[in-house]
Short mmCIF file of C-alpha atoms in Angstrom, two decimals:
data_model
loop_
_atom_site.label_atom_id
_atom_site.label_comp_id
_atom_site.label_asym_id
_atom_site.label_seq_id
_atom_site.Cartn_x
_atom_site.Cartn_y
_atom_site.Cartn_z
CA MET A 1 14.15 -57.20 77.99
CA ALA A 2 11.50 -54.44 78.34
CA PRO A 3 9.31 -53.75 75.29
CA VAL A 4 10.21 -50.63 73.30
CA ASN A 5 7.51 -47.93 73.27
CA MET A 6 7.06 -47.07 69.57
CA THR A 7 4.15 -44.66 69.98
CA GLY A 8 6.23 -41.47 70.24
CA ALA A 9 8.42 -42.42 67.28
CA VAL A 10 5.43 -43.24 65.10
CA VAL A 11 3.74 -39.95 65.95
CA ALA A 12 6.91 -38.01 65.24
CA ALA A 13 7.42 -39.79 61.92
CA ALA A 14 3.82 -39.17 60.92
CA ALA A 15 4.11 -35.50 61.80
CA LEU A 16 7.31 -35.19 59.81
CA LEU A 17 5.68 -36.88 56.83
CA MET A 18 2.68 -34.56 57.01
CA LEU A 19 4.94 -31.52 57.22
CA SER A 20 6.97 -32.71 54.24
CA SER A 21 3.82 -33.38 52.23
CA TYR A 22 2.43 -29.96 53.09
CA SER A 23 5.69 -28.25 52.14
CA PHE A 24 5.81 -30.18 48.87
CA PHE A 25 2.18 -29.26 48.17
CA ARG A 26 2.85 -25.56 48.86
CA LEU A 27 5.97 -25.63 46.68
CA SER A 28 4.06 -27.34 43.86
CA GLU A 29 1.28 -24.78 44.12
CA LYS A 30 3.80 -21.92 43.95
CA LYS A 31 5.47 -23.45 40.91
CA LYS A 32 2.08 -23.98 39.29
CA LYS A 33 1.05 -20.38 39.92
CA ARG A 34 4.41 -19.11 38.69
CA LYS A 35 4.03 -21.20 35.53
CA GLU A 36 0.50 -19.92 35.00
CA LYS A 37 1.72 -16.36 35.47
CA LEU A 38 4.54 -16.85 32.98
CA SER A 39 2.24 -18.46 30.42
CA MET A 40 -0.10 -15.47 30.38
CA ARG A 41 0.63 -13.10 27.50
CA ASN A 42 0.00 -9.37 27.64
CA GLY A 43 -2.35 -8.52 24.81
CA LEU A 44 -2.29 -9.39 21.14
CA VAL A 45 1.28 -8.37 20.43
CA ASP A 46 2.65 -10.77 23.05
CA ALA A 47 0.83 -13.62 21.31
CA ILE A 48 2.92 -13.11 18.17
CA GLY A 49 5.78 -15.56 17.72
CA ASN A 50 6.87 -18.63 19.68
CA THR A 51 4.84 -20.75 17.27
CA PRO A 52 5.00 -24.57 17.42
CA LEU A 53 7.51 -26.52 15.38
CA ILE A 54 5.84 -29.74 14.24
CA ARG A 55 7.05 -32.90 12.55
CA ILE A 56 5.37 -33.28 9.16
CA ASN A 57 4.90 -37.01 9.49
CA SER A 58 4.05 -37.90 5.90
CA LEU A 59 7.05 -36.11 4.40
CA SER A 60 9.40 -37.35 7.12
CA GLU A 61 8.40 -40.97 6.57
CA ALA A 62 8.60 -40.65 2.79
CA THR A 63 12.10 -39.13 2.77
CA GLY A 64 13.77 -40.71 5.81
CA CYS A 65 14.52 -37.22 7.11
CA GLU A 66 12.96 -35.29 9.95
CA ILE A 67 11.01 -32.60 8.11
CA LEU A 68 9.73 -29.97 10.50
CA GLY A 69 7.33 -27.10 9.85
CA LYS A 70 7.16 -23.86 11.85
CA CYS A 71 3.44 -23.22 12.27
CA GLU A 72 3.34 -19.50 11.53
CA PHE A 73 -0.32 -19.75 10.56
CA LEU A 74 -1.02 -19.91 14.32
CA ASN A 75 -0.01 -16.28 14.84
CA PRO A 76 -2.96 -13.98 15.77
CA GLY A 77 -3.12 -12.50 12.28
CA GLY A 78 -2.79 -15.92 10.71
CA SER A 79 0.64 -15.71 9.10
CA VAL A 80 4.40 -15.30 9.45
CA LYS A 81 3.94 -11.63 8.49
CA ASP A 82 2.66 -10.83 11.99
CA ARG A 83 6.28 -10.83 13.13
CA VAL A 84 7.22 -8.34 10.41
CA ALA A 85 4.26 -6.03 11.03
CA LEU A 86 5.02 -5.95 14.76
CA LYS A 87 8.71 -5.18 14.27
CA ILE A 88 8.09 -2.51 11.64
CA ILE A 89 5.51 -0.68 13.75
CA GLN A 90 7.53 -0.94 16.97
CA GLU A 91 10.67 0.45 15.33
CA ALA A 92 8.71 3.23 13.61
CA LEU A 93 7.17 4.32 16.91
CA GLU A 94 10.50 4.17 18.72
CA SER A 95 12.21 6.23 16.03
CA GLY A 96 9.50 8.90 15.96
CA LYS A 97 8.57 8.17 12.34
CA LEU A 98 5.10 7.07 13.46
CA PHE A 99 2.82 8.34 16.22
CA PRO A 100 -0.40 7.01 17.73
CA GLY A 101 -3.22 8.18 15.47
CA GLY A 102 -1.00 7.80 12.42
CA ILE A 103 -1.62 5.83 9.23
CA VAL A 104 0.57 2.86 8.33
CA THR A 105 0.55 2.35 4.56
CA GLU A 106 1.79 -0.66 2.62
CA GLY A 107 1.69 -2.22 -0.81
CA SER A 108 1.02 -5.90 -0.27
CA ALA A 109 -0.32 -8.96 -2.03
CA GLY A 110 -2.21 -9.75 1.14
CA SER A 111 -0.58 -11.34 4.18
CA THR A 112 1.58 -8.40 5.29
CA ALA A 113 -1.41 -6.12 4.85
CA ILE A 114 -3.56 -8.37 7.03
CA SER A 115 -0.87 -8.44 9.70
CA LEU A 116 -0.44 -4.65 9.66
CA ALA A 117 -4.21 -4.22 9.92
CA THR A 118 -4.15 -6.61 12.88
CA VAL A 119 -1.23 -5.05 14.76
CA ALA A 120 -1.72 -1.32 14.05
CA PRO A 121 -4.82 -0.85 16.25
CA ALA A 122 -2.93 -2.34 19.22
CA TYR A 123 -0.70 0.76 19.00
CA GLY A 124 -3.48 3.26 18.32
CA CYS A 125 -2.75 3.46 14.60
CA LYS A 126 -4.72 2.86 11.43
CA CYS A 127 -3.80 1.08 8.23
CA HIS A 128 -4.17 1.83 4.52
CA VAL A 129 -3.34 -0.94 2.07
CA VAL A 130 -2.76 -0.88 -1.68
CA ILE A 131 -3.22 -4.34 -3.15
CA PRO A 132 -2.97 -5.71 -6.72
CA ASP A 133 -6.40 -6.59 -8.05
CA ASP A 134 -5.30 -10.07 -9.10
CA ALA A 135 -4.74 -11.12 -5.48
CA ALA A 136 -7.29 -13.49 -3.94
CA ILE A 137 -10.41 -11.44 -3.15
CA GLU A 138 -10.76 -12.92 0.35
CA LYS A 139 -7.53 -11.19 1.38
CA SER A 140 -8.88 -7.70 0.72
CA GLN A 141 -12.14 -8.70 2.41
CA ILE A 142 -10.23 -9.71 5.54
CA ILE A 143 -8.25 -6.45 5.52
CA GLU A 144 -11.43 -4.38 5.29
CA ALA A 145 -13.08 -6.44 8.02
CA LEU A 146 -10.11 -5.60 10.25
CA GLY A 147 -10.89 -1.89 9.84
CA ALA A 148 -8.22 -0.94 7.30
CA THR A 149 -8.89 0.82 4.03
CA VAL A 150 -8.11 -1.08 0.84
CA GLU A 151 -7.13 0.31 -2.55
CA ARG A 152 -7.11 -2.33 -5.32
CA VAL A 153 -5.03 -1.41 -8.37
CA ARG A 154 -3.95 -3.12 -11.56
CA PRO A 155 -0.63 -5.02 -11.39
CA VAL A 156 2.25 -3.28 -13.17
CA SER A 157 6.04 -3.31 -12.97
CA ILE A 158 7.71 -1.96 -9.83
CA THR A 159 9.30 0.74 -12.01
CA HIS A 160 5.85 2.11 -12.90
CA LYS A 161 4.65 5.00 -10.75
CA ASP A 162 1.34 3.23 -10.21
CA HIS A 163 2.77 -0.06 -8.97
CA TYR A 164 0.93 -0.87 -5.74
CA VAL A 165 4.07 -0.37 -3.65
CA ASN A 166 4.75 3.05 -5.17
CA ILE A 167 1.16 4.15 -4.62
CA ALA A 168 1.39 3.08 -0.96
CA ARG A 169 4.53 5.20 -0.58
CA ARG A 170 2.68 8.22 -2.00
CA ARG A 171 -0.23 7.68 0.35
CA ALA A 172 2.09 7.95 3.35
CA ASP A 173 3.48 11.22 1.96
CA GLU A 174 -0.06 12.52 1.47
CA ALA A 175 -0.99 11.67 5.05
CA ASN A 176 2.12 13.46 6.32
CA GLU A 177 1.34 16.51 4.20
CA LEU A 178 -2.23 16.60 5.47
CA ALA A 179 -1.12 16.31 9.09
CA SER A 180 1.52 19.01 8.62
CA LYS A 181 -0.94 21.45 7.05
CA ARG A 182 -3.47 20.80 9.77
CA ARG A 183 -0.87 21.56 12.42
CA LEU A 184 0.20 24.74 10.68
CA GLY A 185 -3.39 25.73 9.99
CA SER A 186 -2.48 26.71 6.42
CA GLU A 187 -4.46 26.39 3.22
CA THR A 188 -3.73 23.33 1.05
CA ASN A 189 -1.20 24.52 -1.53
CA GLY A 190 -2.69 28.02 -1.20
CA ILE A 191 -5.76 27.00 -3.17
CA HIS A 192 -8.77 28.91 -1.83
CA GLN A 193 -11.53 26.54 -2.73
CA GLU A 194 -14.26 24.62 -0.98
CA LYS A 195 -12.63 22.06 1.31
CA THR A 196 -13.51 18.47 1.98
CA ASN A 197 -11.61 16.81 4.83
CA GLY A 198 -9.01 19.55 4.58
CA CYS A 199 -8.48 19.01 0.80
CA ALA A 200 -9.34 20.90 -2.35
CA VAL A 201 -12.42 19.56 -4.14
CA GLU A 202 -10.44 18.32 -7.14
CA GLU A 203 -8.19 16.43 -4.73
CA GLU A 204 -11.04 14.92 -2.76
CA LYS A 205 -10.72 11.46 -4.27
CA GLU A 206 -7.20 11.00 -2.92
CA CYS A 207 -7.21 13.18 0.19
CA SER A 208 -10.49 11.87 1.60
CA LEU A 209 -8.67 8.58 2.21
CA PHE A 210 -7.51 10.14 5.49
CA SER A 211 -9.37 12.07 8.16
CA ASP A 212 -8.37 15.45 9.56
CA SER A 213 -7.35 13.78 12.82
CA VAL A 214 -4.51 11.80 11.25
CA THR A 215 -1.15 12.50 12.93
CA GLY A 216 0.89 11.51 9.90
CA GLY A 217 1.73 8.60 7.64
CA PHE A 218 4.39 5.92 7.67
CA PHE A 219 5.23 3.70 4.71
CA ALA A 220 6.01 0.24 6.08
CA ASP A 221 8.16 -0.65 3.05
CA GLN A 222 8.31 -4.37 3.81
CA PHE A 223 10.60 -5.11 0.85
CA GLU A 224 13.39 -2.69 1.79
CA ASN A 225 12.83 -2.06 5.51
CA LEU A 226 15.39 -4.19 7.38
CA ALA A 227 13.05 -4.41 10.36
CA ASN A 228 11.63 -7.29 8.31
CA TYR A 229 14.96 -9.13 8.39
CA ARG A 230 15.49 -8.30 12.07
CA ALA A 231 12.10 -9.76 13.01
CA HIS A 232 13.34 -13.16 11.86
CA TYR A 233 16.97 -12.81 12.89
CA GLU A 234 15.89 -11.91 16.43
CA GLY A 235 12.76 -14.07 16.60
CA THR A 236 12.10 -16.88 14.15
CA GLY A 237 15.72 -18.01 13.83
CA PRO A 238 16.41 -18.26 17.58
CA GLU A 239 13.09 -20.06 18.11
CA ILE A 240 13.98 -22.70 15.51
CA TRP A 241 17.42 -23.16 17.07
CA HIS A 242 15.92 -23.57 20.54
CA GLN A 243 13.10 -25.87 19.42
CA THR A 244 15.49 -28.20 17.59
CA HIS A 245 18.05 -27.99 20.44
CA GLY A 246 20.54 -27.00 17.77
CA ASN A 247 20.05 -30.32 15.96
CA ILE A 248 19.26 -28.93 12.52
CA ASP A 249 20.94 -29.71 9.22
CA ALA A 250 19.07 -27.48 6.78
CA PHE A 251 16.54 -24.71 6.37
CA VAL A 252 14.57 -23.97 3.21
CA ALA A 253 12.00 -21.33 2.25
CA ALA A 254 10.73 -19.29 -0.65
CA ALA A 255 11.27 -15.54 -0.76
CA GLY A 256 9.06 -12.57 -1.54
CA THR A 257 10.53 -9.71 0.43
CA GLY A 258 13.30 -12.09 1.49
CA GLY A 259 13.04 -11.22 5.18
CA THR A 260 12.23 -14.68 6.51
CA LEU A 261 14.87 -16.47 4.46
CA ALA A 262 17.50 -13.85 5.26
CA GLY A 263 16.87 -13.54 8.98
CA VAL A 264 16.62 -17.26 9.67
CA SER A 265 19.49 -18.31 7.40
CA ARG A 266 21.90 -15.73 8.80
CA PHE A 267 21.06 -16.57 12.42
CA LEU A 268 21.33 -20.34 11.93
CA GLN A 269 24.62 -20.15 10.07
CA GLU A 270 26.07 -17.87 12.71
CA LYS A 271 25.15 -20.51 15.30
CA ASN A 272 26.53 -23.35 13.17
CA GLU A 273 28.12 -22.76 9.79
CA ARG A 274 27.37 -26.37 8.82
CA VAL A 275 23.63 -25.67 8.67
CA LYS A 276 22.71 -25.55 4.97
CA CYS A 277 20.19 -22.93 3.85
CA PHE A 278 18.30 -23.08 0.57
CA LEU A 279 15.86 -21.10 -1.55
CA ILE A 280 12.81 -22.65 -3.22
CA ASP A 281 11.61 -20.37 -6.02
CA PRO A 282 8.29 -20.35 -7.95
CA PRO A 283 7.92 -19.94 -11.74
CA GLY A 284 8.62 -16.47 -13.13
CA SER A 285 10.93 -15.41 -10.29
CA GLY A 286 14.56 -14.58 -10.96
CA LEU A 287 15.96 -15.44 -7.52
CA TYR A 288 16.74 -19.07 -8.39
CA ASN A 289 18.95 -17.97 -11.26
CA LYS A 290 20.70 -15.42 -9.05
CA VAL A 291 21.41 -17.95 -6.29
CA THR A 292 22.49 -20.82 -8.53
CA ARG A 293 24.09 -19.01 -11.49
CA GLY A 294 24.87 -15.52 -10.25
CA VAL A 295 22.76 -13.93 -12.99
CA MET A 296 19.21 -12.96 -12.14
CA TYR A 297 17.80 -12.35 -15.62
CA THR A 298 18.70 -11.38 -19.14
CA ARG A 299 18.55 -7.72 -20.06
CA GLU A 300 15.29 -8.33 -21.91
CA GLU A 301 13.72 -9.91 -18.80
CA ALA A 302 14.73 -7.15 -16.39
CA GLU A 303 11.89 -5.79 -14.31
CA GLY A 304 10.69 -2.58 -15.87
CA ARG A 305 10.85 -3.93 -19.44
CA ARG A 306 7.58 -5.82 -19.10
CA LEU A 307 4.16 -4.27 -19.31
CA LYS A 308 2.40 -6.96 -17.30
CA ASN A 309 2.94 -8.69 -14.01
CA PRO A 310 6.13 -10.75 -14.60
CA PHE A 311 5.15 -13.69 -12.41
CA ASP A 312 3.74 -16.65 -14.25
CA THR A 313 2.55 -18.39 -11.09
CA ILE A 314 -0.56 -18.87 -9.00
CA THR A 315 1.43 -18.74 -5.77
CA GLU A 316 1.03 -15.48 -3.86
CA GLY A 317 3.52 -13.53 -1.79
CA ILE A 318 6.64 -15.29 -3.10
CA GLY A 319 8.85 -14.80 -6.13
CA ILE A 320 10.37 -11.54 -7.33
CA ASN A 321 12.59 -10.20 -10.10
CA ARG A 322 14.71 -7.80 -8.10
CA LEU A 323 17.09 -8.00 -5.16
CA THR A 324 15.67 -6.40 -2.04
CA LYS A 325 17.73 -5.14 0.88
CA ASN A 326 16.20 -7.91 2.98
CA PHE A 327 17.07 -10.69 0.53
CA LEU A 328 20.65 -9.43 0.28
CA MET A 329 21.10 -10.29 3.98
CA ALA A 330 20.52 -14.01 3.28
CA LYS A 331 23.30 -16.60 3.54
CA LEU A 332 22.42 -19.36 1.09
CA ASP A 333 24.04 -22.60 -0.04
CA GLY A 334 21.83 -23.20 -3.06
CA GLY A 335 18.36 -23.12 -4.51
CA PHE A 336 15.62 -25.16 -6.14
CA ARG A 337 12.94 -24.34 -8.68
CA GLY A 338 9.39 -25.36 -7.81
CA THR A 339 6.35 -25.49 -10.09
CA ASP A 340 2.74 -24.50 -9.59
CA LYS A 341 1.63 -28.10 -10.14
CA GLU A 342 4.03 -29.33 -7.45
CA ALA A 343 2.69 -26.74 -4.99
CA VAL A 344 -0.93 -27.68 -5.72
CA GLU A 345 -0.23 -31.40 -5.41
CA MET A 346 1.73 -30.85 -2.18
CA SER A 347 -1.11 -28.88 -0.58
CA ARG A 348 -3.58 -31.70 -1.29
CA PHE A 349 -1.13 -34.36 -0.13
CA LEU A 350 -0.57 -32.58 3.21
CA LEU A 351 -4.30 -32.14 3.74
CA LYS A 352 -5.01 -35.79 3.01
CA ASN A 353 -2.14 -37.27 5.01
CA ASP A 354 -1.44 -34.77 7.80
CA GLY A 355 -4.59 -32.70 8.12
CA LEU A 356 -2.59 -29.58 7.23
CA PHE A 357 -4.60 -27.06 5.21
CA VAL A 358 -1.91 -24.73 3.88
CA GLY A 359 -1.62 -21.83 1.47
CA SER A 360 0.42 -21.65 -1.72
CA SER A 361 3.69 -20.41 -0.20
CA SER A 362 3.56 -23.02 2.57
CA ALA A 363 3.01 -25.74 -0.02
CA MET A 364 5.95 -24.47 -2.08
CA ASN A 365 8.12 -24.47 1.05
CA CYS A 366 7.25 -28.12 1.64
CA VAL A 367 8.18 -28.91 -1.95
CA GLY A 368 11.51 -27.31 -1.12
CA ALA A 369 11.87 -29.39 2.03
CA VAL A 370 11.47 -32.60 0.04
CA ARG A 371 13.98 -31.37 -2.55
CA VAL A 372 16.50 -30.70 0.22
CA ALA A 373 15.85 -34.14 1.72
CA GLN A 374 16.46 -35.75 -1.67
CA THR A 375 19.70 -33.81 -2.01
CA LEU A 376 21.10 -34.46 1.47
CA GLY A 377 19.82 -38.01 1.86
CA PRO A 378 18.08 -39.76 4.79
CA GLY A 379 18.87 -38.99 8.40
CA HIS A 380 18.88 -35.19 8.27
CA THR A 381 16.70 -32.64 10.07
CA ILE A 382 15.18 -30.06 7.74
CA VAL A 383 13.06 -27.07 8.82
CA THR A 384 10.71 -24.97 6.70
CA ILE A 385 8.00 -22.37 7.27
CA LEU A 386 4.25 -22.99 7.15
CA CYS A 387 3.49 -19.36 6.35
CA ASP A 388 -0.29 -19.27 6.35
CA SER A 389 -3.31 -21.52 6.02
CA GLY A 390 -5.42 -22.30 2.98
CA MET A 391 -8.24 -20.10 4.27
CA ARG A 392 -6.76 -17.12 2.41
CA HIS A 393 -6.53 -18.99 -0.87
CA LEU A 394 -10.06 -20.30 -1.41
CA SER A 395 -10.82 -18.32 -4.57
CA LYS A 396 -7.67 -19.35 -6.47
CA PHE A 397 -5.21 -21.90 -5.10
CA HIS A 398 -7.95 -24.02 -3.50
CA ASP A 399 -10.63 -23.45 -6.13
CA PRO A 400 -11.02 -26.50 -8.43
CA LYS A 401 -12.55 -24.43 -11.25
CA TYR A 402 -9.72 -21.89 -11.17
CA LEU A 403 -7.08 -24.61 -11.19
CA ASP A 404 -8.78 -26.41 -14.05
CA LEU A 405 -8.55 -23.26 -16.19
CA TYR A 406 -4.76 -23.46 -15.98
CA GLY A 407 -4.40 -27.22 -16.20
CA LEU A 408 -3.36 -27.47 -12.55
CA SER A 409 -6.02 -29.82 -11.18
CA PRO A 410 -4.40 -32.25 -8.73
CA THR A 411 -4.12 -35.84 -9.94
CA ALA A 412 -1.39 -37.39 -7.78
CA ILE A 413 -2.10 -40.27 -5.42
CA GLY A 414 1.08 -39.90 -3.40
CA LEU A 415 4.34 -38.00 -3.85
CA GLU A 416 5.05 -39.27 -7.34
CA PHE A 417 5.07 -35.64 -8.56
CA LEU A 418 8.37 -35.35 -6.67
CA SER A 419 9.62 -38.78 -7.78
CA LEU A 420 8.74 -40.40 -4.45
CA LYS A 421 6.44 -43.33 -3.87
#
């Protein structure tokens, strides 16, 4: 039998292999380039959201549950409030209530103000913030460094005309009045006096807050503006659902404006009504009573009947004694009361065991996550929000001398402060 000539077959096979390899290489390169293109974000605003969801190992191992934290401190402005600031400004621009060159005003204990000061310039706007003077000083320093103007005022009840939120609302009205008079070219209130920045001399202190070029003012109104709720219903909630592949048993968070808790809870329960959603509330806040008992406060405790700040807590940005429009959108199954000492101990425990350096509200949320785990039992997946880092809380929550003044110095070795070993 004549020998078979294999040369042609080998060459053909080699050529086919090379062609296949080349095609695979080209396809891989295209996919790689497409992936790189998709991973590129367009400016600062596109970097907001889609934050990682991480397993908090120490709490998960201690409780037998999967306790997951949404790392909102990784947003460009450093907190969950970036989502709110972005949504508020976008909706205001779309509705014609705000124009480029306008002033966004807000009354904030810090994080929302920082986020507004971060986002506003991306839309050609400026920011004016009114902040209570008992808030951590580093927050107002950050806001000023971002180019916003800061007005620090004494803390009073929301019913007082000089509550920081009410002052912020007035500042927006003043900016609108100034812009309107500039457009009309009229005298301010018909007063023929020497002008400074378009204002009468006796009004200089207030009016000089804004330049003649301002196109108007817009009060962000984070407590009552439902753009806050929508930011989480359309963003944070869907992200959590996607990141857990729908395998989530419970969500827990504290509430200040109530936007995060409302948006996330409503979205998750619409996806699966068996997902349990809970509030964790700091000392001095009336929300826990409202959620668990249906009565927020006694008549004597109602906001407006106190001369001082009603919150007896060192946590910032959470806890309130009124029902906001945002909070009313929440769908809750229950609530827990947390203490300042628990929040302090939790922050130190997370730093020591997980390398997580969190702020007061994040620590309180993790206290809530453990409480939920203790209630539901092992084997459940629980999600909470890591709102911001400890970098904004150095002068109070993370200051040993400050904590010692209030008997809050951390002493725990493990999680014994929550009855866990």
